[in-house]
mmCIF file of C-alpha atoms in Angstrom:
data_model
loop_
_atom_site.group_PDB
_atom_site.id
_atom_site.type_symbol
_atom_site.label_atom_id
_atom_site.label_comp_id
_atom_site.label_asym_id
_atom_site.label_seq_id
_atom_site.Cartn_x
_atom_site.Cartn_y
_atom_site.Cartn_z
ATOM 1 C CA MET S 1 54.884 57.795 6.784
ATOM 2 C CA MET S 2 56.299 54.293 6.825
ATOM 3 C CA GLU S 3 57.630 53.426 3.773
ATOM 4 C CA ALA S 4 56.223 50.439 2.323
ATOM 5 C CA PHE S 5 58.148 47.140 1.973
ATOM 6 C CA PRO S 6 57.250 43.268 2.353
ATOM 7 C CA PRO S 7 57.371 41.891 5.708
ATOM 8 C CA ALA S 8 59.873 39.966 7.144
ATOM 9 C CA PHE S 9 57.394 37.056 7.345
ATOM 10 C CA PRO S 10 54.277 35.720 5.896
ATOM 11 C CA ASP S 11 50.821 37.149 6.892
ATOM 12 C CA ASP S 12 50.045 33.254 7.964
ATOM 13 C CA ALA S 13 53.029 32.440 9.731
ATOM 14 C CA ILE S 14 52.117 32.188 13.217
ATOM 15 C CA ALA S 15 55.457 33.790 14.871
ATOM 16 C CA ALA S 16 58.891 34.994 13.605
ATOM 17 C CA THR S 17 61.548 32.965 13.649
ATOM 18 C CA PRO S 18 65.419 33.801 14.296
ATOM 19 C CA ALA S 19 65.886 34.436 9.981
ATOM 20 C CA ASP S 20 63.258 36.968 9.527
ATOM 21 C CA CYS S 21 64.413 39.320 12.578
ATOM 22 C CA LEU S 22 67.467 39.677 9.666
ATOM 23 C CA ARG S 23 65.564 40.123 6.975
ATOM 24 C CA LEU S 24 63.646 42.905 8.551
ATOM 25 C CA LEU S 25 67.137 44.798 9.461
ATOM 26 C CA ALA S 26 67.663 43.713 5.447
ATOM 27 C CA ARG S 27 64.495 44.987 4.182
ATOM 28 C CA GLY S 28 64.981 48.379 6.236
ATOM 29 C CA ALA S 29 68.261 48.811 4.685
ATOM 30 C CA GLN S 30 67.509 48.359 1.448
ATOM 31 C CA ALA S 31 64.359 50.985 1.906
ATOM 32 C CA GLY S 32 67.116 53.349 3.931
ATOM 33 C CA ILE S 33 66.210 52.294 7.417
ATOM 34 C CA ASP S 34 68.131 52.139 10.039
ATOM 35 C CA GLY S 35 67.508 49.375 12.927
ATOM 36 C CA VAL S 36 69.082 47.638 15.271
ATOM 37 C CA LEU S 37 69.274 43.798 16.343
ATOM 38 C CA VAL S 38 68.485 43.076 20.147
ATOM 39 C CA THR S 39 70.141 39.520 21.684
ATOM 40 C CA LEU S 40 69.420 38.065 24.518
ATOM 41 C CA VAL S 41 72.367 37.557 25.686
ATOM 42 C CA GLY S 42 72.232 36.780 29.553
ATOM 43 C CA ILE S 43 69.678 34.954 31.889
ATOM 44 C CA GLU S 44 69.528 35.795 35.479
ATOM 45 C CA GLY S 45 66.432 33.342 37.175
ATOM 46 C CA ARG S 46 63.641 32.800 34.902
ATOM 47 C CA SER S 47 62.768 33.551 31.591
ATOM 48 C CA SER S 48 60.326 32.791 28.855
ATOM 49 C CA ARG S 49 63.351 32.731 26.441
ATOM 50 C CA SER S 50 66.283 31.293 25.458
ATOM 51 C CA ILE S 51 69.844 32.770 25.750
ATOM 52 C CA GLY S 52 70.561 33.972 21.622
ATOM 53 C CA THR S 53 66.204 34.924 21.274
ATOM 54 C CA GLN S 54 66.390 38.383 18.919
ATOM 55 C CA MET S 55 64.082 40.880 18.029
ATOM 56 C CA ALA S 56 65.218 43.803 15.402
ATOM 57 C CA VAL S 57 63.357 46.892 15.435
ATOM 58 C CA LEU S 58 63.720 49.849 13.005
ATOM 59 C CA ALA S 59 64.175 53.598 13.461
ATOM 60 C CA ASP S 60 60.426 53.986 12.199
ATOM 61 C CA GLY S 61 59.846 51.325 15.710
ATOM 62 C CA ARG S 62 58.430 48.678 13.318
ATOM 63 C CA SER S 63 59.740 46.045 15.316
ATOM 64 C CA ILE S 64 60.153 41.490 14.875
ATOM 65 C CA GLY S 65 60.281 39.224 17.397
ATOM 66 C CA SER S 66 59.771 39.308 21.387
ATOM 67 C CA PHE S 67 61.667 38.561 24.852
ATOM 68 C CA SER S 68 58.816 38.250 27.191
ATOM 69 C CA GLY S 69 54.496 38.458 26.734
ATOM 70 C CA GLY S 70 54.275 41.763 26.141
ATOM 71 C CA CYS S 71 56.084 42.664 29.408
ATOM 72 C CA VAL S 72 59.385 44.070 27.917
ATOM 73 C CA GLU S 73 58.685 45.062 24.349
ATOM 74 C CA ARG S 74 57.783 48.425 24.130
ATOM 75 C CA ALA S 75 61.132 49.520 26.495
ATOM 76 C CA VAL S 76 62.618 47.662 24.120
ATOM 77 C CA ILE S 77 61.692 49.367 21.142
ATOM 78 C CA GLU S 78 62.761 52.463 23.049
ATOM 79 C CA GLU S 79 66.051 51.859 23.642
ATOM 80 C CA ALA S 80 66.286 50.155 20.719
ATOM 81 C CA ARG S 81 65.537 53.921 19.142
ATOM 82 C CA GLU S 82 67.400 55.603 21.305
ATOM 83 C CA VAL S 83 70.590 53.278 21.223
ATOM 84 C CA LEU S 84 70.337 54.067 17.149
ATOM 85 C CA VAL S 85 70.569 57.557 17.185
ATOM 86 C CA GLN S 86 73.980 57.585 19.760
ATOM 87 C CA GLY S 87 75.161 54.652 17.320
ATOM 88 C CA THR S 88 77.253 52.687 19.826
ATOM 89 C CA PRO S 89 76.359 48.790 21.531
ATOM 90 C CA ARG S 90 75.010 48.463 25.098
ATOM 91 C CA THR S 91 73.791 45.895 27.296
ATOM 92 C CA VAL S 92 70.863 47.119 29.484
ATOM 93 C CA ARG S 93 69.173 44.680 32.039
ATOM 94 C CA PHE S 94 65.659 44.540 32.547
ATOM 95 C CA GLY S 95 63.537 42.577 35.123
ATOM 96 C CA ALA S 96 65.443 41.875 38.572
ATOM 97 C CA GLY S 97 68.398 43.933 39.043
ATOM 98 C CA SER S 98 67.153 46.775 35.951
ATOM 99 C CA PRO S 99 67.487 50.475 36.330
ATOM 100 C CA TYR S 100 63.886 50.603 35.287
ATOM 101 C CA ILE S 101 61.756 49.961 38.029
ATOM 102 C CA ASP S 102 58.710 50.025 36.188
ATOM 103 C CA VAL S 103 59.262 47.247 33.866
ATOM 104 C CA ARG S 104 59.376 43.569 35.410
ATOM 105 C CA LEU S 105 58.810 40.225 34.151
ATOM 106 C CA PRO S 106 56.378 37.635 36.005
ATOM 107 C CA CYS S 107 58.549 35.554 35.920
ATOM 108 C CA GLY S 108 60.550 37.552 38.212
ATOM 109 C CA GLY S 109 63.720 37.103 36.748
ATOM 110 C CA GLY S 110 66.487 39.397 34.627
ATOM 111 C CA ILE S 111 67.182 39.860 31.145
ATOM 112 C CA ASP S 112 70.580 41.036 29.777
ATOM 113 C CA LEU S 113 70.058 42.352 26.496
ATOM 114 C CA LEU S 114 72.611 43.391 23.541
ATOM 115 C CA PHE S 115 71.116 46.361 21.551
ATOM 116 C CA THR S 116 73.403 47.151 18.521
ATOM 117 C CA PRO S 117 72.666 49.569 16.310
ATOM 118 C CA ALA S 118 72.805 49.434 12.772
ATOM 119 C CA PRO S 119 74.524 45.872 12.060
ATOM 120 C CA SER S 120 76.719 45.173 8.842
ATOM 121 C CA ALA S 121 73.926 45.219 6.226
ATOM 122 C CA GLU S 122 77.328 42.283 4.519
ATOM 123 C CA GLN S 123 76.953 40.302 7.250
ATOM 124 C CA ILE S 124 72.797 40.237 7.362
ATOM 125 C CA ASP S 125 72.956 39.314 3.340
ATOM 126 C CA ALA S 126 75.138 36.989 3.537
ATOM 127 C CA ALA S 127 74.149 35.115 6.747
ATOM 128 C CA LEU S 128 70.377 35.410 4.521
ATOM 129 C CA ALA S 129 72.253 33.800 1.775
ATOM 130 C CA THR S 130 74.020 30.851 3.734
ATOM 131 C CA LEU S 131 70.222 30.312 5.882
ATOM 132 C CA GLU S 132 69.020 29.560 2.275
ATOM 133 C CA ARG S 133 71.911 27.682 1.139
ATOM 134 C CA ARG S 134 70.685 25.078 4.288
ATOM 135 C CA ARG S 135 73.646 25.465 5.971
ATOM 136 C CA CYS S 136 74.236 27.855 9.273
ATOM 137 C CA ALA S 137 75.609 31.253 9.586
ATOM 138 C CA THR S 138 77.097 32.924 11.698
ATOM 139 C CA ILE S 139 76.778 37.154 12.518
ATOM 140 C CA ASP S 140 80.077 38.849 14.748
ATOM 141 C CA LEU S 141 78.443 41.406 17.086
ATOM 142 C CA GLY S 142 80.896 42.746 18.353
ATOM 143 C CA GLY S 143 82.391 40.044 20.525
ATOM 144 C CA TRP S 144 78.863 37.732 20.798
ATOM 145 C CA ARG S 145 78.552 35.625 18.137
ATOM 146 C CA GLN S 146 75.075 34.168 17.118
ATOM 147 C CA THR S 147 74.554 31.675 14.877
ATOM 148 C CA TYR S 148 71.490 30.747 12.905
ATOM 149 C CA ARG S 149 70.231 27.862 11.854
ATOM 150 C CA PRO S 150 68.481 26.975 8.711
ATOM 151 C CA ARG S 151 64.692 26.267 9.281
ATOM 152 C CA PRO S 152 63.114 22.696 9.188
ATOM 153 C CA ARG S 153 62.627 20.932 6.256
ATOM 154 C CA LEU S 154 59.602 18.538 6.106
ATOM 155 C CA VAL S 155 59.769 15.804 3.110
ATOM 156 C CA ALA S 156 55.736 13.584 3.028
ATOM 157 C CA LEU S 157 54.927 10.973 1.230
ATOM 158 C CA GLY S 158 51.978 9.641 1.374
ATOM 159 C CA HIS S 159 48.259 9.978 0.728
ATOM 160 C CA GLY S 160 44.192 10.988 2.206
ATOM 161 C CA GLU S 161 44.004 14.085 4.407
ATOM 162 C CA ASP S 162 46.499 12.563 7.042
ATOM 163 C CA LEU S 163 48.994 13.739 4.111
ATOM 164 C CA ALA S 164 47.408 16.653 3.507
ATOM 165 C CA ALA S 165 47.094 17.715 7.236
ATOM 166 C CA LEU S 166 50.061 17.423 7.721
ATOM 167 C CA ALA S 167 51.222 19.358 4.775
ATOM 168 C CA ARG S 168 49.100 21.999 5.483
ATOM 169 C CA LEU S 169 49.958 22.407 9.564
ATOM 170 C CA ALA S 170 53.609 22.821 8.649
ATOM 171 C CA ARG S 171 53.610 25.017 6.436
ATOM 172 C CA ARG S 172 51.742 27.035 8.352
ATOM 173 C CA PHE S 173 53.928 26.399 11.324
ATOM 174 C CA GLY S 174 56.629 27.714 9.431
ATOM 175 C CA LEU S 175 58.722 24.837 7.437
ATOM 176 C CA ALA S 176 59.471 24.182 4.468
ATOM 177 C CA VAL S 177 57.271 21.265 2.645
ATOM 178 C CA GLU S 178 57.908 19.385 0.357
ATOM 179 C CA ALA S 179 54.894 16.573 0.093
ATOM 180 C CA PHE S 180 54.319 13.770 -2.794
ATOM 181 C CA ALA S 181 50.624 11.873 -3.334
ATOM 182 C CA PRO S 182 49.963 9.753 -5.802
ATOM 183 C CA GLU S 183 47.988 11.084 -9.391
ATOM 184 C CA GLY S 184 44.646 10.619 -8.740
ATOM 185 C CA ASP S 185 44.594 10.880 -4.958
ATOM 186 C CA PRO S 186 41.041 13.395 -4.647
ATOM 187 C CA HIS S 187 43.067 14.559 -1.052
ATOM 188 C CA ARG S 188 46.084 16.427 -3.152
ATOM 189 C CA ASP S 189 45.894 20.045 -2.603
ATOM 190 C CA PRO S 190 47.914 22.053 -5.182
ATOM 191 C CA ASP S 191 50.742 22.280 -3.171
ATOM 192 C CA ILE S 192 51.066 18.723 -3.028
ATOM 193 C CA ALA S 193 53.129 17.008 -5.940
ATOM 194 C CA PRO S 194 51.654 14.219 -7.980
ATOM 195 C CA LEU S 195 53.606 10.891 -6.894
ATOM 196 C CA THR S 196 53.813 8.898 -10.785
ATOM 197 C CA LEU S 197 56.390 6.156 -9.597
ATOM 198 C CA ARG S 198 56.088 3.129 -6.870
ATOM 199 C CA THR S 199 59.610 2.541 -7.031
ATOM 200 C CA ARG S 200 61.324 5.621 -7.714
ATOM 201 C CA LEU S 201 61.548 8.813 -5.089
ATOM 202 C CA PRO S 202 60.727 11.868 -7.282
ATOM 203 C CA ASP S 203 64.312 14.316 -7.086
ATOM 204 C CA ILE S 204 64.573 15.705 -3.073
ATOM 205 C CA SER S 205 67.516 15.502 -1.093
ATOM 206 C CA GLY S 206 68.075 15.568 2.978
ATOM 207 C CA ASP S 207 70.614 17.212 5.418
ATOM 208 C CA ALA S 208 70.485 16.909 8.976
ATOM 209 C CA TRP S 209 67.628 19.816 9.387
ATOM 210 C CA THR S 210 65.095 17.667 7.107
ATOM 211 C CA ALA S 211 62.401 15.327 8.650
ATOM 212 C CA PHE S 212 60.758 12.579 6.165
ATOM 213 C CA VAL S 213 57.571 10.861 7.463
ATOM 214 C CA PHE S 214 55.322 8.417 5.315
ATOM 215 C CA ALA S 215 52.083 8.538 5.763
ATOM 216 C CA PHE S 216 50.547 5.475 3.046
ATOM 217 C CA HIS S 217 48.370 3.356 4.913
ATOM 218 C CA ASP S 218 49.084 0.940 1.977
ATOM 219 C CA ARG S 219 52.401 -0.127 2.346
ATOM 220 C CA ASP S 220 53.100 -1.334 -1.358
ATOM 221 C CA TRP S 221 54.299 2.384 -1.575
ATOM 222 C CA GLU S 222 56.694 1.814 0.743
ATOM 223 C CA GLU S 223 58.276 -1.240 -0.607
ATOM 224 C CA PHE S 224 60.453 0.445 -3.195
ATOM 225 C CA LEU S 225 60.503 4.810 -1.409
ATOM 226 C CA LEU S 226 60.964 3.415 2.191
ATOM 227 C CA PRO S 227 64.165 2.488 1.926
ATOM 228 C CA GLN S 228 65.529 4.562 -0.656
ATOM 229 C CA ALA S 229 64.437 7.668 1.663
ATOM 230 C CA LEU S 230 66.169 5.842 4.529
ATOM 231 C CA ALA S 231 69.315 6.276 2.135
ATOM 232 C CA LEU S 232 69.244 9.816 2.641
ATOM 233 C CA PRO S 233 70.716 12.442 5.863
ATOM 234 C CA GLY S 234 67.865 13.794 7.622
ATOM 235 C CA TYR S 235 67.367 13.838 11.809
ATOM 236 C CA TYR S 236 63.840 12.884 11.462
ATOM 237 C CA HIS S 237 62.554 9.011 9.273
ATOM 238 C CA GLY S 238 59.275 8.420 10.560
ATOM 239 C CA ALA S 239 55.853 6.369 8.687
ATOM 240 C CA VAL S 240 52.698 5.892 10.286
ATOM 241 C CA GLY S 241 51.119 2.807 11.081
ATOM 242 C CA SER S 242 50.518 0.468 14.015
ATOM 243 C CA ARG S 243 52.986 -2.016 16.093
ATOM 244 C CA ALA S 244 52.129 -4.718 14.172
ATOM 245 C CA THR S 245 52.351 -2.478 11.009
ATOM 246 C CA HIS S 246 56.035 -1.328 12.251
ATOM 247 C CA ARG S 247 57.508 -4.685 12.527
ATOM 248 C CA ALA S 248 55.928 -6.388 9.502
ATOM 249 C CA ARG S 249 57.405 -2.876 7.564
ATOM 250 C CA CYS S 250 61.204 -3.729 9.449
ATOM 251 C CA GLU S 251 60.859 -7.160 8.357
ATOM 252 C CA ALA S 252 60.657 -6.299 4.885
ATOM 253 C CA LEU S 253 62.821 -3.031 5.033
ATOM 254 C CA ALA S 254 65.859 -5.868 6.384
ATOM 255 C CA ARG S 255 64.873 -8.652 3.664
ATOM 256 C CA ALA S 256 65.369 -5.247 1.034
ATOM 257 C CA GLY S 257 69.160 -5.308 3.147
ATOM 258 C CA VAL S 258 68.783 -1.865 4.705
ATOM 259 C CA PRO S 259 71.295 -1.472 7.175
ATOM 260 C CA ALA S 260 70.315 -2.507 11.403
ATOM 261 C CA HIS S 261 71.325 0.409 12.292
ATOM 262 C CA ARG S 262 68.874 3.034 9.655
ATOM 263 C CA ILE S 263 66.481 0.290 10.615
ATOM 264 C CA ASP S 264 65.894 1.231 14.222
ATOM 265 C CA ALA S 265 66.340 4.447 13.287
ATOM 266 C CA LEU S 266 63.028 4.568 11.328
ATOM 267 C CA ARG S 267 59.926 5.642 14.076
ATOM 268 C CA GLY S 268 57.014 3.713 13.825
ATOM 269 C CA THR S 269 53.194 4.767 15.609
ATOM 270 C CA ILE S 270 54.729 8.154 15.219
ATOM 271 C CA GLY S 271 53.652 11.079 16.968
ATOM 272 C CA LEU S 272 53.476 12.746 20.341
ATOM 273 C CA ILE S 273 49.554 12.814 20.861
ATOM 274 C CA PRO S 274 48.790 8.465 21.914
ATOM 275 C CA GLY S 275 46.343 7.077 19.835
ATOM 276 C CA ALA S 276 45.472 10.165 17.251
ATOM 277 C CA ARG S 277 42.971 8.904 14.954
ATOM 278 C CA ASP S 278 41.513 11.603 13.008
ATOM 279 C CA PRO S 279 44.005 13.846 10.612
ATOM 280 C CA ALA S 280 43.596 17.111 12.030
ATOM 281 C CA THR S 281 44.925 15.383 15.975
ATOM 282 C CA LEU S 282 47.379 12.857 13.518
ATOM 283 C CA ALA S 283 49.384 15.980 11.575
ATOM 284 C CA LEU S 284 49.575 18.282 15.283
ATOM 285 C CA SER S 285 51.025 14.857 16.918
ATOM 286 C CA ILE S 286 53.098 14.257 14.000
ATOM 287 C CA LEU S 287 54.840 17.812 13.422
ATOM 288 C CA ALA S 288 54.982 18.257 17.754
ATOM 289 C CA GLU S 289 57.456 15.271 17.127
ATOM 290 C CA ILE S 290 59.582 16.856 14.278
ATOM 291 C CA VAL S 291 59.395 19.930 16.220
ATOM 292 C CA GLN S 292 60.538 18.259 19.079
ATOM 293 C CA ASP S 293 63.689 16.454 17.524
ATOM 294 C CA TYR S 294 64.327 19.519 15.875
ATOM 295 C CA ASN S 295 65.296 21.488 18.803
ATOM 296 C CA ALA S 296 67.012 18.619 20.096
ATOM 297 C CA CYS S 297 69.421 16.641 17.574
ATOM 298 C CA ALA S 298 69.020 18.567 13.734
ATOM 299 C CA GLY S 299 72.292 19.795 12.987
ATOM 300 C CA ALA S 300 73.865 16.463 14.719
ATOM 301 C CA PRO S 301 76.444 14.648 12.354
ATOM 302 C CA ASP S 302 74.672 12.610 10.730
ATOM 303 C CA TRP S 303 74.864 8.771 10.241
ATOM 304 C CA MET S 304 75.431 9.383 6.857
ATOM 305 C CA ALA S 305 79.432 9.601 7.332
ATOM 306 C CA SER S 306 79.761 6.265 8.373
ATOM 307 C CA ALA S 307 76.595 4.117 6.849
ATOM 308 C CA PRO S 308 77.496 1.702 4.462
ATOM 309 C CA ALA S 309 75.974 2.500 1.102
ATOM 310 C CA LEU S 310 72.641 1.045 0.600
ATOM 311 C CA PRO S 311 71.864 -0.826 -2.995
ATOM 312 C CA ALA S 312 69.723 0.474 -5.916
ATOM 313 C CA TYR S 313 66.156 0.203 -6.080
ATOM 314 C CA HIS S 314 65.036 0.414 -9.907
ATOM 315 C CA GLY S 315 62.013 -2.081 -9.414
ATOM 316 C CA ALA S 316 60.722 -3.856 -12.239
#
């Protein structure tokens, strides 16, 4: 009978993240169950996953992560349990060129998987603690160094169904979400904090893995709050509105003394789906753009290292 311990990721999550593989191994170790970390280290031809993709497999067969749409996972689990018994790492080819002729990838390619039995619990715990501090973490797997990035964070301010839908969808996708709406907003969920001042941001911070989104349709809330948000580091800053609204917004920011390079970095008419109008579609459109940019540029050196300090905004 399997020993019960908390799942590596929430039951309502869409899919596992790289850090979830580490969490499964850590929780297995706490319960006295050894595990194997499996890492994609080579690709020949095509693959549905990228280099560095991982699975974690426990001795009792529980696993998290995947390398395909279900073509090789069962074989990977069996291989991992055998590696755990023998206690030595190995690299195994699956797909094209593999000795396992009955395991083929639909894309016709081949993948090389590194099986690391009983990876260092100290390294895993340290990596998870580092990720909690929103810093990149690295684990040495005997010649292969695996790096993990902090999960994307969304700081969203706005009102109405647009903000509520974006916050719900982003949480479901797995982002760390901090959402704020004015007190009295009828669409403010319990998970959306009250926004009480038009002149000062809540106690929030940014980093190279944070996206800021303004979802106000009343620009009065942007006057002081948006310049302050632009002074915080993040890989994405955006605000909803038409092209005309965005032109007026940028003119107001310039009059307020916001540096031109920060105004240029502010996205207007945000989202990947043109003309999205209903709250659910708009939320999906914005979230898709945030995730696209996270994968493309999050973690790059941010503009704060060389940007001039912005003036203080205290309001009346």
